[in-house]
mmCIF file of C-alpha atoms in Angstrom:
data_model
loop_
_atom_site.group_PDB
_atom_site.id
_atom_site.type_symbol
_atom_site.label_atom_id
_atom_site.label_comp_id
_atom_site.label_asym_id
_atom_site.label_seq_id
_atom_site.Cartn_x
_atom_site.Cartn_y
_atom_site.Cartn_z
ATOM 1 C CA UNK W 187 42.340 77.119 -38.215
ATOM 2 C CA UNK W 188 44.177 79.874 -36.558
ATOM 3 C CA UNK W 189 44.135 79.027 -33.029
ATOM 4 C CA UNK W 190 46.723 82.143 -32.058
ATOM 5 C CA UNK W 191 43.689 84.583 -33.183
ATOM 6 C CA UNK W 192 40.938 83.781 -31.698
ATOM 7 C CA UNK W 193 40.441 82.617 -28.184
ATOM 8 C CA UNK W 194 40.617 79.108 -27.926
ATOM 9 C CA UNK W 195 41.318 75.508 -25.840
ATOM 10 C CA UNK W 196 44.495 73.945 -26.964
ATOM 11 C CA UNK W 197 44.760 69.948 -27.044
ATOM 12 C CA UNK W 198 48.358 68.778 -27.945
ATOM 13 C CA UNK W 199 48.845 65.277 -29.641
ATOM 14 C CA UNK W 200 52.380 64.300 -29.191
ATOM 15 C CA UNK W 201 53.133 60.936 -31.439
ATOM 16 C CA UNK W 202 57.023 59.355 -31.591
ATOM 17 C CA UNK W 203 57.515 57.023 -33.984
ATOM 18 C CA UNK W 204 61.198 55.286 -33.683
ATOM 19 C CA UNK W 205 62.196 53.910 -36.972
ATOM 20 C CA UNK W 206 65.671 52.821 -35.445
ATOM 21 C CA UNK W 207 68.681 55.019 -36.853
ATOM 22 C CA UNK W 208 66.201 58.151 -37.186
ATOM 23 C CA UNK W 209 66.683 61.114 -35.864
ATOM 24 C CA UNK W 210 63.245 61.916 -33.924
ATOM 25 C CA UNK W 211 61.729 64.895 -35.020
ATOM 26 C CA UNK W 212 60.783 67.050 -32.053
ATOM 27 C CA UNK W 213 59.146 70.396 -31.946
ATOM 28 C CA UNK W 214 56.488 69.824 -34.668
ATOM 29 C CA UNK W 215 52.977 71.199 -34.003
ATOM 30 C CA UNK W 216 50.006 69.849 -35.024
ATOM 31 C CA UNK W 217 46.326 71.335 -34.048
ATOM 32 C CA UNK W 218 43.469 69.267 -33.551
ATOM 33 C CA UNK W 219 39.612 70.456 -33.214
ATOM 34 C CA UNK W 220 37.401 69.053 -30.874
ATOM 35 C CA UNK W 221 33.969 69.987 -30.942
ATOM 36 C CA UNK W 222 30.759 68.836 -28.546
ATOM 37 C CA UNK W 223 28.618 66.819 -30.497
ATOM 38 C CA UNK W 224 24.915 68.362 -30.720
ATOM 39 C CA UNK W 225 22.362 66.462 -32.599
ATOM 40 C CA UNK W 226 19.468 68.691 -33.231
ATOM 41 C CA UNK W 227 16.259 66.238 -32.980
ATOM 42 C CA UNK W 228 17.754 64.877 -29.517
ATOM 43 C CA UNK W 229 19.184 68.028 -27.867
ATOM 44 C CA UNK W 230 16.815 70.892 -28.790
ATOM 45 C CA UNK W 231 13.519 69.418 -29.304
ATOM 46 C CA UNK W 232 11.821 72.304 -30.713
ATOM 47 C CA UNK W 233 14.596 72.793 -33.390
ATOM 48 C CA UNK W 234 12.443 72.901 -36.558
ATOM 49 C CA UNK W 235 10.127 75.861 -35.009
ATOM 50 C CA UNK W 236 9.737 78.359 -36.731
ATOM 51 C CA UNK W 237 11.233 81.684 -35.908
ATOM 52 C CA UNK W 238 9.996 85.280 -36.299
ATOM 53 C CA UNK W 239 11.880 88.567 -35.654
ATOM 54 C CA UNK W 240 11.190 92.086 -36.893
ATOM 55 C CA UNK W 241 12.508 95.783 -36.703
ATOM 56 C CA UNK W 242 11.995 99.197 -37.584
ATOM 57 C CA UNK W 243 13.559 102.491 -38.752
ATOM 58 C CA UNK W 244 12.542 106.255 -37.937
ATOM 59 C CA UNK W 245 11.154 106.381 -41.225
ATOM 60 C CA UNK W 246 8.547 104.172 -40.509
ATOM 61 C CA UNK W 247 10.010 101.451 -41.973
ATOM 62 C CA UNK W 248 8.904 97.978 -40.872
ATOM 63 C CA UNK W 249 10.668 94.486 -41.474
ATOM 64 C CA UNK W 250 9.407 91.745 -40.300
ATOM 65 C CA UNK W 251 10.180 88.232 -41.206
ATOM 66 C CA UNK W 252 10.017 84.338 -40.267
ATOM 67 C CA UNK W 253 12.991 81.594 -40.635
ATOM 68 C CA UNK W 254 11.795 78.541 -41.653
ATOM 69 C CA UNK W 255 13.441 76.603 -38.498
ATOM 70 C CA UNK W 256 15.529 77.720 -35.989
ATOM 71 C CA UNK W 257 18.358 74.487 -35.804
ATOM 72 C CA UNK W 258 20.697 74.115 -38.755
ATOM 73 C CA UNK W 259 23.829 71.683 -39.550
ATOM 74 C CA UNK W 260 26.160 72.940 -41.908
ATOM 75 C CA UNK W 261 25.607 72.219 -45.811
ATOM 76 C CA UNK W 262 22.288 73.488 -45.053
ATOM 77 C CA UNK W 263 20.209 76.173 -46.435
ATOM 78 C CA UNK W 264 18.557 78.575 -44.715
ATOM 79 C CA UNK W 265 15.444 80.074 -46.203
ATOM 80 C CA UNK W 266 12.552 82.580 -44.917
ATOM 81 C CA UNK W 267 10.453 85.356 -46.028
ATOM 82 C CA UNK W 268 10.857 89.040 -45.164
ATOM 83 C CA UNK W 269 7.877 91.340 -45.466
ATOM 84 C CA UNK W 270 8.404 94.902 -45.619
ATOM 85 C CA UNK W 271 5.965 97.910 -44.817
ATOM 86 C CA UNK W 272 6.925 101.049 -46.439
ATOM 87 C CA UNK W 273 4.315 103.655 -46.089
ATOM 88 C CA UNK W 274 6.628 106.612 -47.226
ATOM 89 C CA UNK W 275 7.398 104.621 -49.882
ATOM 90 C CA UNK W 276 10.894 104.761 -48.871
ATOM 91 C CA UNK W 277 13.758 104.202 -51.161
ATOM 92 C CA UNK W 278 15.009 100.520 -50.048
ATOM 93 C CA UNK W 279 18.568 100.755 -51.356
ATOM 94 C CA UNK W 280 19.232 96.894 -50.741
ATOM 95 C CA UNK W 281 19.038 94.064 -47.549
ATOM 96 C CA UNK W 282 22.409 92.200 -47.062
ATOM 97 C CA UNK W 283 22.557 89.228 -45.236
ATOM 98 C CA UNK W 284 25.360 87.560 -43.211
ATOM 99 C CA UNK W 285 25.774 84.757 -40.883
ATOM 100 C CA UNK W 286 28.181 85.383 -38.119
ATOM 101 C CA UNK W 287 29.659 83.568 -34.478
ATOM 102 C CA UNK W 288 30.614 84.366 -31.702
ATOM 103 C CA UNK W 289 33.325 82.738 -29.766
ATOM 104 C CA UNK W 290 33.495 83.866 -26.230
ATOM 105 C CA UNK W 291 36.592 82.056 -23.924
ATOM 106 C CA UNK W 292 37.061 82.935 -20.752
ATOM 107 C CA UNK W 293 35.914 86.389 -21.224
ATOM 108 C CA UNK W 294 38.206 86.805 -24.570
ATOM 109 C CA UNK W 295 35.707 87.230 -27.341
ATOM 110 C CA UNK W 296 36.384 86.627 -31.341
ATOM 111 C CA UNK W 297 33.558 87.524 -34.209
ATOM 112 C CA UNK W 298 33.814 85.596 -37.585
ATOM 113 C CA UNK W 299 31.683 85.782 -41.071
ATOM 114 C CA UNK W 300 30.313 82.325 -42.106
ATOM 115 C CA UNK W 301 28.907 83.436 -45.752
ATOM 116 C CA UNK W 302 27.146 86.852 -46.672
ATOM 117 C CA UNK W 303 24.432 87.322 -49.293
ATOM 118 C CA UNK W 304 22.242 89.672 -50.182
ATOM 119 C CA UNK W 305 18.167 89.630 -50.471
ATOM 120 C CA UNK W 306 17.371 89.470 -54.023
ATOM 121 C CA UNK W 307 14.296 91.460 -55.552
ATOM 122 C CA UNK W 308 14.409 94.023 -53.016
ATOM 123 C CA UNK W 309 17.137 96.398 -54.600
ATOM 124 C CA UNK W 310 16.135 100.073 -55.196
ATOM 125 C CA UNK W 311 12.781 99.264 -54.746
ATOM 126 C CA UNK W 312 9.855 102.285 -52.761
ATOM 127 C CA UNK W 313 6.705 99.904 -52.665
ATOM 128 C CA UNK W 314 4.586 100.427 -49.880
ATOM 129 C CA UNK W 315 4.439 96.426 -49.175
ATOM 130 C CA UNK W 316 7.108 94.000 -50.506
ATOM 131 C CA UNK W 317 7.121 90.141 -49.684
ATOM 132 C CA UNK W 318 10.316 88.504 -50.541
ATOM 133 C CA UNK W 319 11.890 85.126 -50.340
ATOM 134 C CA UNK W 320 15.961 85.140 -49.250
ATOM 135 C CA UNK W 321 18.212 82.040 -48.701
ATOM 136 C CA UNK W 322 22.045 81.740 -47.209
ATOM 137 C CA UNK W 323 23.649 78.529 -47.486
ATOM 138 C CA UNK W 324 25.792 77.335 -44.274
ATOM 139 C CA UNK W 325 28.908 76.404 -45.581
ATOM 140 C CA UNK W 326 29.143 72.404 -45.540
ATOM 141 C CA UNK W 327 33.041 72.435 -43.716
ATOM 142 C CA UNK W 328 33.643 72.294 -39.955
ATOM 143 C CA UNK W 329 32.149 74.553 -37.378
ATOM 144 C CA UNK W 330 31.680 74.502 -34.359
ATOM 145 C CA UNK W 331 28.217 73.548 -32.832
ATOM 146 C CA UNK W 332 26.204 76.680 -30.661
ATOM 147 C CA UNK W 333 27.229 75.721 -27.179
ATOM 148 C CA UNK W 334 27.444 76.567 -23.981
ATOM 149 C CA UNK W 335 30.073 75.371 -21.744
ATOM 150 C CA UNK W 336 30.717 76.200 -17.885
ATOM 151 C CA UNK W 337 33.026 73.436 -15.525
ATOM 152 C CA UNK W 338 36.524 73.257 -14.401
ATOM 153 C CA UNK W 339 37.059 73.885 -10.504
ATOM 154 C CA UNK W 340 34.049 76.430 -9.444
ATOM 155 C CA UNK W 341 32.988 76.233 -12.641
ATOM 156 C CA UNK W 342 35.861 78.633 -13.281
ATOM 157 C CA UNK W 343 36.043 77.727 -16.788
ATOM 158 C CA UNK W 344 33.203 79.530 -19.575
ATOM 159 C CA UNK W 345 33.032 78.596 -23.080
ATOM 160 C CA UNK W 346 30.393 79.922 -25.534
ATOM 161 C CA UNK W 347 29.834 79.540 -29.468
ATOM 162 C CA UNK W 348 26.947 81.306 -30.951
ATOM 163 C CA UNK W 349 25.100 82.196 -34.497
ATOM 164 C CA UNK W 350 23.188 84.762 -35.524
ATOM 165 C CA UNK W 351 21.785 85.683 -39.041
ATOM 166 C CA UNK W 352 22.023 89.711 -39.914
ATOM 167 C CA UNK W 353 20.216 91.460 -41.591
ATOM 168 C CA UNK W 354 21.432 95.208 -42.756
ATOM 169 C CA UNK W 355 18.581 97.190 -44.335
ATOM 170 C CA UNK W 356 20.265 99.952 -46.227
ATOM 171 C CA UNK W 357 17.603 102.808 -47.167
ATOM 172 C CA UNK W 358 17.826 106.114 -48.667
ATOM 173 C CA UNK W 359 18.145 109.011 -46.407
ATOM 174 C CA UNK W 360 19.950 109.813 -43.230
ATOM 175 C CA UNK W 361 20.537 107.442 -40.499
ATOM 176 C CA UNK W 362 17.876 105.299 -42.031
ATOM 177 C CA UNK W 363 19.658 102.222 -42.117
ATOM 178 C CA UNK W 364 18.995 99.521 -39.197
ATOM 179 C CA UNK W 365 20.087 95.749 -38.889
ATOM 180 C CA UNK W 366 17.905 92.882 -37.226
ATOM 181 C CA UNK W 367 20.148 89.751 -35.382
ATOM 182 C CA UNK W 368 17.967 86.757 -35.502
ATOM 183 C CA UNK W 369 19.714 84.130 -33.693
ATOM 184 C CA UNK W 370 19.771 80.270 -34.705
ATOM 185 C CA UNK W 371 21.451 76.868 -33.369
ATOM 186 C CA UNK W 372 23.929 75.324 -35.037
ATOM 187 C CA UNK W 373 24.140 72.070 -34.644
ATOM 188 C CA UNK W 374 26.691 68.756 -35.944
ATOM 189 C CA UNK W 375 24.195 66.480 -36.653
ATOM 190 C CA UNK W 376 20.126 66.612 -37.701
#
């Protein structure tokens, strides 16, 4: 946790113990991470929809895919099916996949990498139709939940954490490449 880097909301903890004759130790700082709790099945109802998204290049290039659900919790897997029309028969170089938040803070806003991947069985590949599986794993260690946040006095203070899943097609020729976002929540519990 590197709470100087990103835009954040500090909590301080400050704990004396007195072990008579001691010298108190003063000065010592010590982060703690709170998070809202979100539980999936009783927040967002239609969490295990699934999700379709899709894009194209000026090569006629067509991707077009479904997530199997649209609410996570980390440790999870996330798994879908791409399906890509390639009348040109297009060189498809490769598909990389990342997951990647978004903290915005009172208008201060940090990007971060979960995990990155790429699709397999799609490298160098010109078929005119391709079907393909792909699967990312969300890291099973603390992050924070998708929220959104807005209170304080005048509802002055904004806090936002979002997830999105990207894909970067990478295909031969010039300024063929193009990327779809797909967003998804991320919740702390099922």
């Amino acid at each position: 946790n590197l709470p100087r880097l990103y835009p954040h909301v500090r909590y301080y903890l400050q704990l004396a113990i007195n072990k008579g004759g001691q010298k108190r130790k003063i000065g010592e700082e010590k982060y703690i991470t709170v998070f809202p709790r979100v539980s999936l099945s009783q927040q967002v109802p239609n969490y295990m929809t699934a999700t379709m998204f899709g894009n194209h290049n000026r090569k006629d290039v067509t991707v077009k895919g479904t997530l199997n659900k649209m609410g996570y919790v980390p440790g999870e897997m996330i798994q879908g099916t791409l399906e890509i029309e390639n009348p040109k028969q297009i060189l498809i170089k490769q598909i990389d996949l990342s997951i990647n938040g978004t903290y915005n803070i009172q208008m201060q806003e940090a990007h971060f990498k979960v995990n990155t991947g790429t699709v397999q069985g799609i490298a160098q590949r010109k078929g005119e139709r391709m079907v393909e599986k792909f699967e990312i794993m969300i890291p099973d260690k603390t992050l924070s939940p998708t929220y959104q946040f807005r209170g304080g006095q005048n509802n002055a203070a904004a806090a936002t954490c979002s997830y999105m899943l990207k894909f970067e097609i990478k295909a031969a020729g010039v300024f063929t490449d193009f990327e779809i976002l797909v967003p998804f929540i991320l919740g702390t519990q099922p």
